[in-house]
C-alpha positions as a LaTeX table, in Angstrom:
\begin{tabular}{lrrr}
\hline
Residue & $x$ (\AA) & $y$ (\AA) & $z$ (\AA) \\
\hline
Unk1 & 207.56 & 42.56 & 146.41 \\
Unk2 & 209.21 & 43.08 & 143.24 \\
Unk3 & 209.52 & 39.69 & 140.53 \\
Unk4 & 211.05 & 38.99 & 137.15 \\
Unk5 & 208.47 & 36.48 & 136.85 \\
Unk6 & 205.49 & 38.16 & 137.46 \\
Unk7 & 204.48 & 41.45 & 136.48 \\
Unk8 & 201.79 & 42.89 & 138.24 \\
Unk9 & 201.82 & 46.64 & 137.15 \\
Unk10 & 201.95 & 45.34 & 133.05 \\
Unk11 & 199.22 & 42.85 & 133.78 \\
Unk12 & 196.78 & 45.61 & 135.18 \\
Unk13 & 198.05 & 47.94 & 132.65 \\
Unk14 & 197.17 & 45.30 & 129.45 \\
Unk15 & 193.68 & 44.55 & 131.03 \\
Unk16 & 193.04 & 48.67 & 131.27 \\
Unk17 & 194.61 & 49.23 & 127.67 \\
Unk18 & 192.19 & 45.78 & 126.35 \\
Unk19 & 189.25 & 47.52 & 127.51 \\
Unk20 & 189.98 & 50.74 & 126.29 \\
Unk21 & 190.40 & 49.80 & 123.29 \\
Unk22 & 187.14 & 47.57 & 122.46 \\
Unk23 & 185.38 & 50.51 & 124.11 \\
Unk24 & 187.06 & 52.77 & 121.20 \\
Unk25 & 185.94 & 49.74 & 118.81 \\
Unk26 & 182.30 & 50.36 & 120.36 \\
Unk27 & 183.08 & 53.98 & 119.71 \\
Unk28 & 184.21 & 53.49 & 116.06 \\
Unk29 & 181.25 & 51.60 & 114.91 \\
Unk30 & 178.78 & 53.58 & 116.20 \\
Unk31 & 180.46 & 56.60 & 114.26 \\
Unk32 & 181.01 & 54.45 & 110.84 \\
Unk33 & 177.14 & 53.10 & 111.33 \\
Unk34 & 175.47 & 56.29 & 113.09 \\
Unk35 & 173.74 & 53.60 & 115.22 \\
Unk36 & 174.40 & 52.97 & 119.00 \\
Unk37 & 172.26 & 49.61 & 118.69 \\
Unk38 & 174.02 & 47.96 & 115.57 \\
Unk39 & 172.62 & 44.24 & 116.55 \\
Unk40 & 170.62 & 42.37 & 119.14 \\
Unk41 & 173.78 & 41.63 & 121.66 \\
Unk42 & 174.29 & 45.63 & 121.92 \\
Unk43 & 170.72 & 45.82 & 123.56 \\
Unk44 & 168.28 & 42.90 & 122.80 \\
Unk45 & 164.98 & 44.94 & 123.75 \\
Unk46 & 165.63 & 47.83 & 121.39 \\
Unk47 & 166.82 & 45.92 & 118.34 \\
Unk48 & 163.99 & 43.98 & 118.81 \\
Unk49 & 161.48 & 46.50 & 118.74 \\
Unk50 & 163.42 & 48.76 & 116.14 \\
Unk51 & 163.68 & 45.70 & 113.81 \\
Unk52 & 159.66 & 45.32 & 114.14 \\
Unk53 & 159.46 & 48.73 & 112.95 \\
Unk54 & 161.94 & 48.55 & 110.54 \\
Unk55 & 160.03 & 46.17 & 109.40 \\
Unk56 & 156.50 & 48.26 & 109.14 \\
Unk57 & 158.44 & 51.21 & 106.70 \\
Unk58 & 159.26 & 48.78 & 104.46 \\
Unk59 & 155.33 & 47.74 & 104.63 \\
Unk60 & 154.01 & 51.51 & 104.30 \\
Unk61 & 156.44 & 52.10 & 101.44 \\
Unk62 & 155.27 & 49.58 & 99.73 \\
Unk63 & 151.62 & 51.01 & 100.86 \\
Unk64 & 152.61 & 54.31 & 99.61 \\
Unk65 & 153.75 & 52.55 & 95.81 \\
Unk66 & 149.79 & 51.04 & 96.05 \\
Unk67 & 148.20 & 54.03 & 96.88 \\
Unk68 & 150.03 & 56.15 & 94.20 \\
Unk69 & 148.86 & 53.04 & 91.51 \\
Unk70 & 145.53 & 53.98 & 92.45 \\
Unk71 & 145.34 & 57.83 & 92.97 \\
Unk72 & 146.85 & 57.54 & 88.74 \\
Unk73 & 143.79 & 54.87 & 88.24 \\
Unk74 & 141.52 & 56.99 & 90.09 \\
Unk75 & 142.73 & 59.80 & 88.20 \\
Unk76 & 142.34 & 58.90 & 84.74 \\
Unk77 & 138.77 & 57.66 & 85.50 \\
Unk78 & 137.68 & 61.06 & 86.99 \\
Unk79 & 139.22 & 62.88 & 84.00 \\
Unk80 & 137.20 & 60.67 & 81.57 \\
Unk81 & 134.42 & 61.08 & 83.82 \\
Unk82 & 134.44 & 64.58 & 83.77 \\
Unk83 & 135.23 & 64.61 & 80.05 \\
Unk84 & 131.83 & 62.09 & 79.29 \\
Unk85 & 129.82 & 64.93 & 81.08 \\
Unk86 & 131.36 & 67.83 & 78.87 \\
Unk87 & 130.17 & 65.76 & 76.00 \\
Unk88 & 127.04 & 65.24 & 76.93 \\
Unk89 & 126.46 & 68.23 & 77.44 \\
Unk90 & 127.11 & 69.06 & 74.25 \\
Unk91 & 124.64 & 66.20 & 73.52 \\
Unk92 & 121.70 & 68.42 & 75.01 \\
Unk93 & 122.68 & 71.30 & 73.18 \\
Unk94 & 122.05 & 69.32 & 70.05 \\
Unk95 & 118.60 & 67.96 & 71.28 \\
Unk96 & 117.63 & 71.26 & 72.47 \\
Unk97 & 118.22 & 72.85 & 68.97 \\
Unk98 & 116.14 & 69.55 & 67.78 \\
Unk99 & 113.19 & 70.61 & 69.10 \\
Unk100 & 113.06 & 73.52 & 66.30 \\
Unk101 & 110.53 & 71.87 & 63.41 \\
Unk102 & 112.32 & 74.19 & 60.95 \\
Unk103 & 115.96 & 72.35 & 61.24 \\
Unk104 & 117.73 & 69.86 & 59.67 \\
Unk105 & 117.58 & 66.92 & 62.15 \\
Unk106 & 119.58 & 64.28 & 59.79 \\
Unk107 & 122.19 & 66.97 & 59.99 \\
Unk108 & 121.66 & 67.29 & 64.13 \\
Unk109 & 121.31 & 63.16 & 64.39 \\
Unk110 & 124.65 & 63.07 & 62.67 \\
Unk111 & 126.58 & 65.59 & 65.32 \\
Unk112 & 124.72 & 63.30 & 68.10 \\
Unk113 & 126.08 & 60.06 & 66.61 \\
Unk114 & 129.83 & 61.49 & 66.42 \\
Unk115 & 129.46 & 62.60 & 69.84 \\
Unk116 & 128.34 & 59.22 & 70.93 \\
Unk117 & 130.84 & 57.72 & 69.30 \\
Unk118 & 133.30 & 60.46 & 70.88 \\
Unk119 & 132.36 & 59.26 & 74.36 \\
Unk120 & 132.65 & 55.67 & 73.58 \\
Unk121 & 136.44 & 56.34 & 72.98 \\
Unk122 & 136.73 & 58.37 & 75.92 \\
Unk123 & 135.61 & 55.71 & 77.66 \\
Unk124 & 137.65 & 52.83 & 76.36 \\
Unk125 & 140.70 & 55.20 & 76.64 \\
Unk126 & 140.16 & 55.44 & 80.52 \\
Unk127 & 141.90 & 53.14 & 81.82 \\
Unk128 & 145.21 & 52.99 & 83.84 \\
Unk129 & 147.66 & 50.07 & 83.69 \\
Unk130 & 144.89 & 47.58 & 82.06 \\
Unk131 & 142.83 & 48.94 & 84.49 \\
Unk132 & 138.72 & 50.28 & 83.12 \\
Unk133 & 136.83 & 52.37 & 85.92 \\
Unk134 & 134.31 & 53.45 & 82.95 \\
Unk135 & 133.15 & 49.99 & 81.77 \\
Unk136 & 131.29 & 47.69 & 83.67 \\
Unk137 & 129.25 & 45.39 & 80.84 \\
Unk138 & 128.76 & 41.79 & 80.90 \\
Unk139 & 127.42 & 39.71 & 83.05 \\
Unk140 & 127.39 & 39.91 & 86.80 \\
Unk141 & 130.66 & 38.89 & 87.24 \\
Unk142 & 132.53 & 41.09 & 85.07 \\
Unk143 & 131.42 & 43.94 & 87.90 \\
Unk144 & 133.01 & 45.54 & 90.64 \\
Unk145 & 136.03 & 47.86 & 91.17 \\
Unk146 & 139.60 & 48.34 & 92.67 \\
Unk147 & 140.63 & 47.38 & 96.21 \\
Unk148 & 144.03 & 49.84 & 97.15 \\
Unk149 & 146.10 & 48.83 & 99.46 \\
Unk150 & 145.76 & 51.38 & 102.15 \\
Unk151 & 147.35 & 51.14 & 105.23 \\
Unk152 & 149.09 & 48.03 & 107.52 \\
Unk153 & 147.47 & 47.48 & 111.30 \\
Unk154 & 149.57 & 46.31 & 113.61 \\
Unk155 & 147.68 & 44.74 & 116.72 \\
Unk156 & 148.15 & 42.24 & 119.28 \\
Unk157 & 146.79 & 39.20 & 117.38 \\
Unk158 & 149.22 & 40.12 & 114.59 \\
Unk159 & 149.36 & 42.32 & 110.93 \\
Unk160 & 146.31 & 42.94 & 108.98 \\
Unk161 & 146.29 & 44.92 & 105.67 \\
Unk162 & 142.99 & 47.59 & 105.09 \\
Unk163 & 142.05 & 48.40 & 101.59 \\
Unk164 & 140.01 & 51.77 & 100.03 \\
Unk165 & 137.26 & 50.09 & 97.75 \\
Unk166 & 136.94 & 52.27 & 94.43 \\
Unk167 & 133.81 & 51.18 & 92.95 \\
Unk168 & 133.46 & 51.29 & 88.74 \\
Unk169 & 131.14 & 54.35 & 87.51 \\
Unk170 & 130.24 & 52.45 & 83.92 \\
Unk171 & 129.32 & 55.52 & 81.63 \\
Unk172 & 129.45 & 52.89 & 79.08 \\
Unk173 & 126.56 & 51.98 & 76.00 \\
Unk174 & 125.98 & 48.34 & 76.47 \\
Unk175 & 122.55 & 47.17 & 76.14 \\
Unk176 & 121.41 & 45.45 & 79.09 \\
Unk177 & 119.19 & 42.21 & 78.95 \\
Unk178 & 117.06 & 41.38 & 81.78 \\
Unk179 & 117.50 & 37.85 & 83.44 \\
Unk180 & 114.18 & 35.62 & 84.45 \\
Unk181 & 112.01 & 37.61 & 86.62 \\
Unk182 & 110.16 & 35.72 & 88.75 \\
Unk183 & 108.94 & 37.85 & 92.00 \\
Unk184 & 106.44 & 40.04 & 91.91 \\
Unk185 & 106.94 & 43.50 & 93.93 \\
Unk186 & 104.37 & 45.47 & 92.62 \\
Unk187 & 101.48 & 48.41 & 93.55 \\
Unk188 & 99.21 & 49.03 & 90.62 \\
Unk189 & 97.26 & 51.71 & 90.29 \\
Unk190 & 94.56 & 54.31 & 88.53 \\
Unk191 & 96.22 & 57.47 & 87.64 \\
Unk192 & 93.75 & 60.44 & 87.28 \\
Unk193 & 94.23 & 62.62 & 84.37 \\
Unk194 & 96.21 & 65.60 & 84.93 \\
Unk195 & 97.32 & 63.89 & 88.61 \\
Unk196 & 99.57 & 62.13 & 89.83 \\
Unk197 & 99.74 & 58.80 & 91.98 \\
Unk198 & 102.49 & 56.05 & 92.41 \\
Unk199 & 102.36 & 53.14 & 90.08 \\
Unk200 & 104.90 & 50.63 & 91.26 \\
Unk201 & 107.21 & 49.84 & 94.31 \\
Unk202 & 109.70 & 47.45 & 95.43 \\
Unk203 & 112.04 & 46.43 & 98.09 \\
Unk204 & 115.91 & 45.28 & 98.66 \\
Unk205 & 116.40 & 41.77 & 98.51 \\
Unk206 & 115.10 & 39.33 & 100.64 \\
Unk207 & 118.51 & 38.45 & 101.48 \\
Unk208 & 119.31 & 41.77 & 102.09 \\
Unk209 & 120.76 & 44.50 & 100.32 \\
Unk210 & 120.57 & 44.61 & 96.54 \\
Unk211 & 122.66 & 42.23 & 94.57 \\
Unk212 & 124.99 & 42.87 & 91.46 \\
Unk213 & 123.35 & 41.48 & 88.24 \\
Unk214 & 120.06 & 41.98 & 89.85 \\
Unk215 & 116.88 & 42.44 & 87.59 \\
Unk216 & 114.59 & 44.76 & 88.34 \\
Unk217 & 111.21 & 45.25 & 85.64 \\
Unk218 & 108.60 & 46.80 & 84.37 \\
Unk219 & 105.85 & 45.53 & 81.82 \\
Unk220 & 103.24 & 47.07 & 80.19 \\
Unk221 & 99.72 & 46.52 & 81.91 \\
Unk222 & 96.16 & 48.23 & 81.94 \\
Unk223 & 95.77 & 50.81 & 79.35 \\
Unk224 & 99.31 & 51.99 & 80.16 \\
Unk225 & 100.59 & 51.50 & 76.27 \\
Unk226 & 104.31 & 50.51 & 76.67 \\
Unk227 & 105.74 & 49.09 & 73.69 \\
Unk228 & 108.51 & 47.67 & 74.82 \\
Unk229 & 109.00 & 46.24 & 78.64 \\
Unk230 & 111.59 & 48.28 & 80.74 \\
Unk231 & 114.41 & 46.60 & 82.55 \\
Unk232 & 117.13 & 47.77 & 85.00 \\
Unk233 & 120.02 & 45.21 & 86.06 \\
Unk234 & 121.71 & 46.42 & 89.21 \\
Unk235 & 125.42 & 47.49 & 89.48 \\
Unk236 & 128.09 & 47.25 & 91.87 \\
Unk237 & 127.57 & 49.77 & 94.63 \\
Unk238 & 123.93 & 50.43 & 93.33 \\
Unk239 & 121.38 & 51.49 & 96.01 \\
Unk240 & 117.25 & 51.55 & 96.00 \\
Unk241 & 117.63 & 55.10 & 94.89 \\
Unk242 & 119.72 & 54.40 & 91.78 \\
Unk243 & 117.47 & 51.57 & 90.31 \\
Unk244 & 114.38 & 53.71 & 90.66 \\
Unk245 & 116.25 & 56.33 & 88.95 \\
Unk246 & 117.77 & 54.30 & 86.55 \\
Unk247 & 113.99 & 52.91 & 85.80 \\
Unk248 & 112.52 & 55.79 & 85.64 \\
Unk249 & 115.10 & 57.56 & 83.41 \\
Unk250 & 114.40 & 54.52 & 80.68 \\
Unk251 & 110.37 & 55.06 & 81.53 \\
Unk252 & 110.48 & 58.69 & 80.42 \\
Unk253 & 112.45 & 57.77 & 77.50 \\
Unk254 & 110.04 & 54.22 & 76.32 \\
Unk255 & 107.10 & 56.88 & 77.47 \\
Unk256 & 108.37 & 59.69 & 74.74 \\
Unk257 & 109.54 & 56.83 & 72.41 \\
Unk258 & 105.23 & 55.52 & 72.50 \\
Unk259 & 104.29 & 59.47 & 72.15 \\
Unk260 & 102.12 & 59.00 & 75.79 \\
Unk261 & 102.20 & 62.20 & 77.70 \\
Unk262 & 102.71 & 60.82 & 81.16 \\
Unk263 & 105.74 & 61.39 & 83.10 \\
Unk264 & 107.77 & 59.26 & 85.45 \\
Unk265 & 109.36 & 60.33 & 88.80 \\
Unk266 & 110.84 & 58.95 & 91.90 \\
Unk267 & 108.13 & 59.07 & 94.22 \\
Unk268 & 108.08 & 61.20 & 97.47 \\
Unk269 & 106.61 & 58.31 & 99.61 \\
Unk270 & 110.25 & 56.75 & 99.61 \\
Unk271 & 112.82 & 55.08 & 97.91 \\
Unk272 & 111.98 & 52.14 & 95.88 \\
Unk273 & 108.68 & 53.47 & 94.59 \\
Unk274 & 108.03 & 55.30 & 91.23 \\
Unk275 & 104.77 & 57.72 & 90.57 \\
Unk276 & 103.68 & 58.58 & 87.23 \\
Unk277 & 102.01 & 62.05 & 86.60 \\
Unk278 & 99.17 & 61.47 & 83.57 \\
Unk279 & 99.62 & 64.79 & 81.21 \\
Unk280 & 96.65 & 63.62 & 79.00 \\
Unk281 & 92.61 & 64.20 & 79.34 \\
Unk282 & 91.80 & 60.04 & 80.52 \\
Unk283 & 92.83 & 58.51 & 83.37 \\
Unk284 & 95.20 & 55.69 & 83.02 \\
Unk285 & 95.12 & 52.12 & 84.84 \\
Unk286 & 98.76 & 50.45 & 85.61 \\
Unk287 & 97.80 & 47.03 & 86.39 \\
Unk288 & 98.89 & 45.24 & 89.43 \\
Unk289 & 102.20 & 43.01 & 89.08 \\
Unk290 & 103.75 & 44.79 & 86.70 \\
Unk291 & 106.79 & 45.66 & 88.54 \\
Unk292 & 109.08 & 42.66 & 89.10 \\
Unk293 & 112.51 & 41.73 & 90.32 \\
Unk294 & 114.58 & 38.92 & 90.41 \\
Unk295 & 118.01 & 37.54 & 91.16 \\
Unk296 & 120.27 & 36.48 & 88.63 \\
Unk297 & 121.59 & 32.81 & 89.45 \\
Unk298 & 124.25 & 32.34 & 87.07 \\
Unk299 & 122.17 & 30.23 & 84.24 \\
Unk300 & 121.97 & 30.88 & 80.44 \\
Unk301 & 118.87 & 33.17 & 81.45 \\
Unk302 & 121.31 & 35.33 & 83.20 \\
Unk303 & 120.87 & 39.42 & 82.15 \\
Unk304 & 123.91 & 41.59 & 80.74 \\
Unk305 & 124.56 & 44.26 & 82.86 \\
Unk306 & 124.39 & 47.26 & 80.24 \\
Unk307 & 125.95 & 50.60 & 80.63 \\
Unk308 & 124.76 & 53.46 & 82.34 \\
Unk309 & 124.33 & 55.70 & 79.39 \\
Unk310 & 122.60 & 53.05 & 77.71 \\
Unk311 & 119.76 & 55.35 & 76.44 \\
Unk312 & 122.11 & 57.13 & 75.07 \\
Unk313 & 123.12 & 54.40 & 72.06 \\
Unk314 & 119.34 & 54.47 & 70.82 \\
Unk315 & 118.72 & 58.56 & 70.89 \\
Unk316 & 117.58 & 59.13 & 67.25 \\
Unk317 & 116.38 & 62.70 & 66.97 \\
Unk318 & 115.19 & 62.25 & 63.59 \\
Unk319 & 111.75 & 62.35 & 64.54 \\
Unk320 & 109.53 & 64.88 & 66.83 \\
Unk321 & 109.02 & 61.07 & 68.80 \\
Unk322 & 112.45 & 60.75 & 69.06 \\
Unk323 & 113.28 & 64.13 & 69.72 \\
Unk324 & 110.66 & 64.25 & 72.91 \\
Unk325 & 112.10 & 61.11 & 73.98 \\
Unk326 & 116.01 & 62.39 & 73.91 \\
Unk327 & 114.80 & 65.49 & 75.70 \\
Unk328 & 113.42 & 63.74 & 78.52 \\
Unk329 & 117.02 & 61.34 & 79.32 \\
Unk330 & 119.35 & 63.75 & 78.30 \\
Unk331 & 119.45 & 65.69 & 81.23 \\
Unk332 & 119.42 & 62.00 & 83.59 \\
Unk333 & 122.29 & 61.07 & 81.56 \\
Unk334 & 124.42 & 64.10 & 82.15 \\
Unk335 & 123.59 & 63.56 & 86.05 \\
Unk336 & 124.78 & 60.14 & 85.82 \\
Unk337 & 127.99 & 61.03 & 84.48 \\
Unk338 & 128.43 & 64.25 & 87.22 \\
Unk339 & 127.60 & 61.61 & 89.50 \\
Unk340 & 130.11 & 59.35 & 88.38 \\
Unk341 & 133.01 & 62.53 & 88.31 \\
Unk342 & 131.90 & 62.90 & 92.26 \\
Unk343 & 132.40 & 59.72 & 92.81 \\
Unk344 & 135.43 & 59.53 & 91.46 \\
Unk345 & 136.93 & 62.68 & 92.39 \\
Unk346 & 135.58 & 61.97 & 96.42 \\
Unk347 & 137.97 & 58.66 & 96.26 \\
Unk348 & 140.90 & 60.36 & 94.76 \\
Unk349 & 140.96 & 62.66 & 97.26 \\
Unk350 & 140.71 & 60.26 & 99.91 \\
Unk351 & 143.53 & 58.37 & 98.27 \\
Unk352 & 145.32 & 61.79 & 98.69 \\
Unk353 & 144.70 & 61.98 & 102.23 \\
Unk354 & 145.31 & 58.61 & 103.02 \\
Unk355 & 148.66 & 58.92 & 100.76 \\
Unk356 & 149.79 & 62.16 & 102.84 \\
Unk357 & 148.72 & 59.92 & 106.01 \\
Unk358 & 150.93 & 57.47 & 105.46 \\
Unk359 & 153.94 & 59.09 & 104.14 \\
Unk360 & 153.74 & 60.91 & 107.63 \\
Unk361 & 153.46 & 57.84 & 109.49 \\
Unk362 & 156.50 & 56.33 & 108.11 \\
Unk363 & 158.33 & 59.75 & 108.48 \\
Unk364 & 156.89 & 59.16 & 112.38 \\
Unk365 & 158.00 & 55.87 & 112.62 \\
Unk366 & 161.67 & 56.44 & 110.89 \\
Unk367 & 162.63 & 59.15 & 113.71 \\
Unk368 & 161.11 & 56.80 & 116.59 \\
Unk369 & 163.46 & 54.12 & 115.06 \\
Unk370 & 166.23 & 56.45 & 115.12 \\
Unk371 & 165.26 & 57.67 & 118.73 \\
Unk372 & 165.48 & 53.98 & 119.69 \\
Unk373 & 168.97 & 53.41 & 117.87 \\
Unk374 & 170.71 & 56.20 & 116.29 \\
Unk375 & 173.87 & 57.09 & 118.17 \\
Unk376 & 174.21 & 60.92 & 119.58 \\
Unk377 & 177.04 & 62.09 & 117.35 \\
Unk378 & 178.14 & 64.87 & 119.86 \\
Unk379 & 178.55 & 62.32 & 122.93 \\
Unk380 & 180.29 & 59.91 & 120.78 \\
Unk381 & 182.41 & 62.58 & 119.65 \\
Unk382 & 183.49 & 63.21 & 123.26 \\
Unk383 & 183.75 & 59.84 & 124.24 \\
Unk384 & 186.11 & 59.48 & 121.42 \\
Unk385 & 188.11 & 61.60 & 122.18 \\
Unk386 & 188.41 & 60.51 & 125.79 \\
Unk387 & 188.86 & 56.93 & 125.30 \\
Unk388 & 192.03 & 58.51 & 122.60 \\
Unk389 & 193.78 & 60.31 & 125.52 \\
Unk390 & 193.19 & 57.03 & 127.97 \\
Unk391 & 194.94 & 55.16 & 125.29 \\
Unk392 & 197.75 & 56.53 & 124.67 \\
Unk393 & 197.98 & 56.75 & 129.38 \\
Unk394 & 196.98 & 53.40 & 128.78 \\
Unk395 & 200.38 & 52.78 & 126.62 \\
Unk396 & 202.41 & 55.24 & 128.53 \\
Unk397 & 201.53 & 52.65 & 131.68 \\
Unk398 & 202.28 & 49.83 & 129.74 \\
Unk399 & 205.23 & 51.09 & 128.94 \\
Unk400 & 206.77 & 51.97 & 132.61 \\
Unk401 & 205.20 & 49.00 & 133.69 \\
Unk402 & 206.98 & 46.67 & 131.53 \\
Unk403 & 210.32 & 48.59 & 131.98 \\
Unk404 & 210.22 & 47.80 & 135.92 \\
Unk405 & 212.10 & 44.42 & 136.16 \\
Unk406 & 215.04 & 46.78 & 134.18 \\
Unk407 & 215.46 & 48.24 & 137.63 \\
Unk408 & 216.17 & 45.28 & 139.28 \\
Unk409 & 219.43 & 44.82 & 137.39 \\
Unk410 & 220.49 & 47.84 & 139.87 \\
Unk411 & 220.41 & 45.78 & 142.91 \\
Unk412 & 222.94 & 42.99 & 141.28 \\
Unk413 & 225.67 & 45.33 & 140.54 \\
\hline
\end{tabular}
């Protein structure tokens, strides 16, 4: 039934050419945007898992800026590290050549002090942003190190954030000053001449662990002649090992100071306990209790934690004493700062890794986002070009259709 009222054909026609042409709107954006998922009402489920990630780039690229801050911190310290040691070094060569009687050790002493003062400016100069790795002195609380940001784990209770811990390697001078001691960890003991026998011991905290600022000591008892008392304060990241070496490097260095022939050593029972070999013709009694330790608690007693290369402010090879007593640290000294150059250089290069690790992730991440969203150029090349040739049928239908009631004009003639 034909009608000037109604027509049927244009009506179907304008419906096909209306959807047609939002499908070539669908078509357009996903060619101006490159994305086939633009928002959530295109498909809820993906946007809302490619919006999540999304969300974790932006996290790791902001984890890549930390970890880059910190490889340059890192760097710096290992450089200065590395530098200290090359000075030192130099240090031993000067001791060494004080050992000759027939030298001019004013002259030597002087070369020493302008090295020492060399390596306090490397030190002060190592620092990145504000931030020291290569001081440490004060009191307990001016220890510790860097936390870099390091990564972002997603789980199903949420985000949490993981850090690399960079501990300080202080290859400063600072004098350290020992806190109250008040426990008693000690052995005692007779060393025979020309043997050897261990002399004093200790153990980790109570609490477990050993604490930063802790004071560990060792006073003069028997017929063992110390002149002075010997003190170690614990550092950040400092195990059993490194305060008995750090003990028995100052030791050797009192020992040669008090012109006693008797050498100190880390003891091959274990960690924690110190033997003493007696060079000299009478044996030599070490008195019980004369190793202590104890806890700092934050009162006016409180030690300074001093620098690593303490020793190293107070070697005066002026005199054959003072020469003996430089020859027996130097060599600790220079360990402590290859140590500290290790240490350093084994973080940077896990910042390295950790920085290539990342960079991949979020490389990782971007193409499963794009997997998830990005629209396939070729397909939406050819469905452009289809929905083009159904739109202009689309208008050529439209157009017969509304030129139908014309032919009804006909049947009136």
């Amino acid at each position: 039934m034909s009608s000037i009222l109604t027509n049927n054909g244009a009506t179907a026609a304008l419906q096909t050419l209306k959807n047609i042409n939002k499908s070539m709107g669908n078509v357009q954006e996903q060619i101006s945007t490159g994305k086939r998922v633009n928002s959530s009402k295109d498909n809820a489920a993906v946007w809302a898992i490619s919006t999540a990630m999304e969300s974790d780039v932006a996290g790791f690229k902001k984890v890549s800026e930390s970890l880059s801050l910190g490889q340059a911190t890192v760097s710096v310290a290992r450089q200065g590290a590395e530098t200290v040691a090359d000075l030192l070094t130099q240090v031993k060569e000067k001791v060494v050549s004080a050992q000759e009687e027939n030298v001019d050790r004013a002259k030597i002493q002087t070369d020493i002090a302008a090295l020492r003062d060399q390596i306090t400016a490397v030190v002060g100069a190592s620092q990145f942003n504000g931030q020291y790795m290569l001081e440490n002195t004060g009191t307990a609380e001016d220890s510790g190190g860097i936390n870099v940001l390091a990564s972002l784990d997603r789980s199903f209770s949420g985000v949490s954030s993981s850090d690399i811990r960079v501990s300080k390697e202080d290859l400063s001078q600072g004098a350290a000053t020992a806190g109250s001691v008040s426990v008693d960890a000690s052995l005692g003991n007779t060393v025979v001449a020309g043997e050897s026998n261990d002399v004093a011991t200790f153990v980790e905290d109570t609490a477990g662990g050993l604490t930063t600022g802790n004071t560990y000591q060792f006073t003069s008892g028997g017929n063992l002649a110390l002149s002075e008392d010997v003190a170690y304060v614990a550092r950040e990241g400092d195990t059993l090992e490194d305060v008995t070496n750090g003990l028995v490097m100052k030791l050797n260095e009192q020992a040669a100071a008090d012109g006693l022939d008797v050498t100190f050593s880390q003891s091959d029972t274990g960690v924690g306990t110190i033997s003493m070999t007696n060079n000299t013709d009478a044996d030599i009694a070490v008195a019980a209790g004369e190793f202590q330790q104890a806890a700092l608690d934050g009162s006016e007693d409180d030690g300074g934690i001093g620098g690593r290369l303490e020793v190293l402010a107070s070697m005066d090879v002026s005199t054959q004493a003072g020469t003996d007593s430089a020859l027996a640290v130097i060599d600790g000294l220079i360990e402590v700062a290859i140590d500290s150059a290790a240490a350093f250089g084994s973080s940077e290069m896990r910042l390295e890794t950790q920085a290539d690790f990342v960079s991949g992730l979020t490389d990782a991440l971007k193409s499963g986002i794009g997997t998830l969203v990005d629209a396939d150029m070729e397909e939406t090349s050819a469905r452009l070009q289809a929905l083009q040739v159904q739109q202009q049928l689309g208008i050529q239908a439209m157009s017969i259709a509304n030129s139908a009631p014309q032919s009804l004009l006909g049947l009136f003639r």
